[in-house]
């Protein structure tokens, strides 16, 4: 009590002090200063945006404007700016209803024209660009469109033949038919071969009979199934005369034109989720559901009226691979979407860090901008460099996808698997760092960054669990390695041509000029990849020599498989970034790209323990890398605003803290 009384008296004496000279003076109120007043634009941000987007810049801006103009996209004023964002305070049912209203709005304005009926590279690139814009507004809306056009529509395009195209594609494009995609089951996700739904051919009636034989066979997480879809593509085991012919795809109606569930089909809702509540994910059960023989999607295999199984591909493994090849579109769109959402997070966090101040570094001096702290630069700018590098990789992936041939299917599968995993992991890490970098403001839903985490978390597991995808990448690389060594051939494809050259040698001392050299950077990445591939092949063969099966030997070598998958992804991303940089003429734009490329390469060298674990770098060289990261961050810092402005994201797609956050939080703004 005595101590409490003493402290109270000291405080009382201080507050009642009559000498005005001893009263603490108050500082002037903080005011917002737009970063544009002080930050440099040393390069043409429009040219940088063209490089980043890669294609269809005008189409993207057209759709941005369509979205901003409509009240359906929930515009809200904060300060002097208007921002758009889904209303996450709505119930799950309301969010789903709004998703469908927004689809109708976009449909009426021709956004989806040609998405399934137009042909050619330009049509595909336009569709990809517009979907990327949609995903920047709302992941639920993008997923709803992705399921309808890319999965349901894509299955008909790629698995079906002319009879299916003529009957279904135009009605799908115009939303006369609302489609969904029933592959995943309660008991099987990544392991598609193991699904338990069965379609049995009845030669007496010329029909397939689809059955859910057990609870684990129920179709699960089927986007669109709970409320809106009228039809689905059902993936089932095909049985003919008691023989299982493997997984095939069938068209099945699940609702009539009035929305009533069809006979012998049961549908349940998957319920509320941590994100994507604008998508009506559902569960499906089939009980002796009969469909016409013509509803088998028969580009790979067919069944004659009398029950003869017909396929030009005799090997079951190759037939299954042919079925899976067209499904890469999902991984392509997810990899791209993840990069664009990283851009949103970084644009918000970096703009905030260019106007928010904290603490003074000199007595009575002004408070320091967050981004002028080296520690804050180290948090955000390497992620910015990675996002730039991954933009180049995304454009490479999209181009090989839209120009695909049967011969390139394997490359597209491996590259899309690697980049889908790398980009979505990067997106989650970026959003978390941006959320923390925005402090308490990052928790507010209106500021987007925090909520985007829960909305996009699912990308790590749908269309293939990231860890499983990376294992598939390593398995494909191992197959290439064994084939080349067995036949004494050179490596060709998957970017492994560097394996034909002498093994790179890392200098014993790494000066700054060497660390920033693209040749050194590629040498270091290639050294890691080729050594890990050799180690992985050796470890698998050693397990096999001890009597383990090839599959189990691969499973036992999972650590090297993970390291190799990362090495492949990092090298591919760096390679595409260097190629993009090479297209730019000498000048300020090329200089900044060089800084970003070096920062990307150096942060990968610093973060991956494999470089030290396998002695690709000495401890001294590792320290030199760490020091150079700090230096390059400081050189990127003056370009930070220009770099996020180059993303071309309209102000309304960002959030209040990216602009005048004082005005947006004022009393008058709170009562607008």
mmCIF file with all atom_site columns, C-alpha atoms in Angstrom, residues 17 39 90 115-116 123 132-133 231 308 311 462 533 575:
data_model
loop_
_atom_site.group_PDB
_atom_site.id
_atom_site.type_symbol
_atom_site.label_atom_id
_atom_site.label_alt_id
_atom_site.label_comp_id
_atom_site.label_asym_id
_atom_site.label_entity_id
_atom_site.label_seq_id
_atom_site.pdbx_PDB_ins_code
_atom_site.Cartn_x
_atom_site.Cartn_y
_atom_site.Cartn_z
_atom_site.occupancy
_atom_site.B_iso_or_equiv
_atom_site.pdbx_formal_charge
_atom_site.auth_seq_id
_atom_site.auth_comp_id
_atom_site.auth_asym_id
_atom_site.auth_atom_id
_atom_site.pdbx_PDB_model_num
ATOM 1  C CA . UNK A 1 17  ? 2.675   21.098  -11.602 1.00 0.00 ? 17  UNK A CA 1
ATOM 2  C CA . UNK A 1 39  ? 9.298   7.991   -53.934 1.00 0.00 ? 39  UNK A CA 1
ATOM 3  C CA . UNK A 1 90  ? -22.900 -12.271 -44.938 1.00 0.00 ? 90  UNK A CA 1
ATOM 4  C CA . UNK A 1 115 ? -14.542 -19.432 -73.185 1.00 0.00 ? 115 UNK A CA 1
ATOM 5  C CA . UNK A 1 116 ? -15.544 -22.865 -74.508 1.00 0.00 ? 116 UNK A CA 1
ATOM 6  C CA . UNK A 1 123 ? -8.827  -17.279 -76.945 1.00 0.00 ? 123 UNK A CA 1
ATOM 7  C CA . UNK A 1 132 ? -6.999  -13.955 -62.984 1.00 0.00 ? 132 UNK A CA 1
ATOM 8  C CA . UNK A 1 133 ? -8.794  -10.612 -62.641 1.00 0.00 ? 133 UNK A CA 1
ATOM 9  C CA . UNK A 1 231 ? -25.009 -31.761 -64.341 1.00 0.00 ? 231 UNK A CA 1
ATOM 10 C CA . UNK A 1 308 ? -16.957 -54.366 -76.056 1.00 0.00 ? 308 UNK A CA 1
ATOM 11 C CA . UNK A 1 311 ? -9.252  -48.109 -76.760 1.00 0.00 ? 311 UNK A CA 1
ATOM 12 C CA . UNK A 1 462 ? -6.840  -28.855 -53.925 1.00 0.00 ? 462 UNK A CA 1
ATOM 13 C CA . UNK A 1 533 ? 19.083  -35.861 -58.416 1.00 0.00 ? 533 UNK A CA 1
ATOM 14 C CA . UNK A 1 575 ? 15.714  -19.587 -65.560 1.00 0.00 ? 575 UNK A CA 1
#
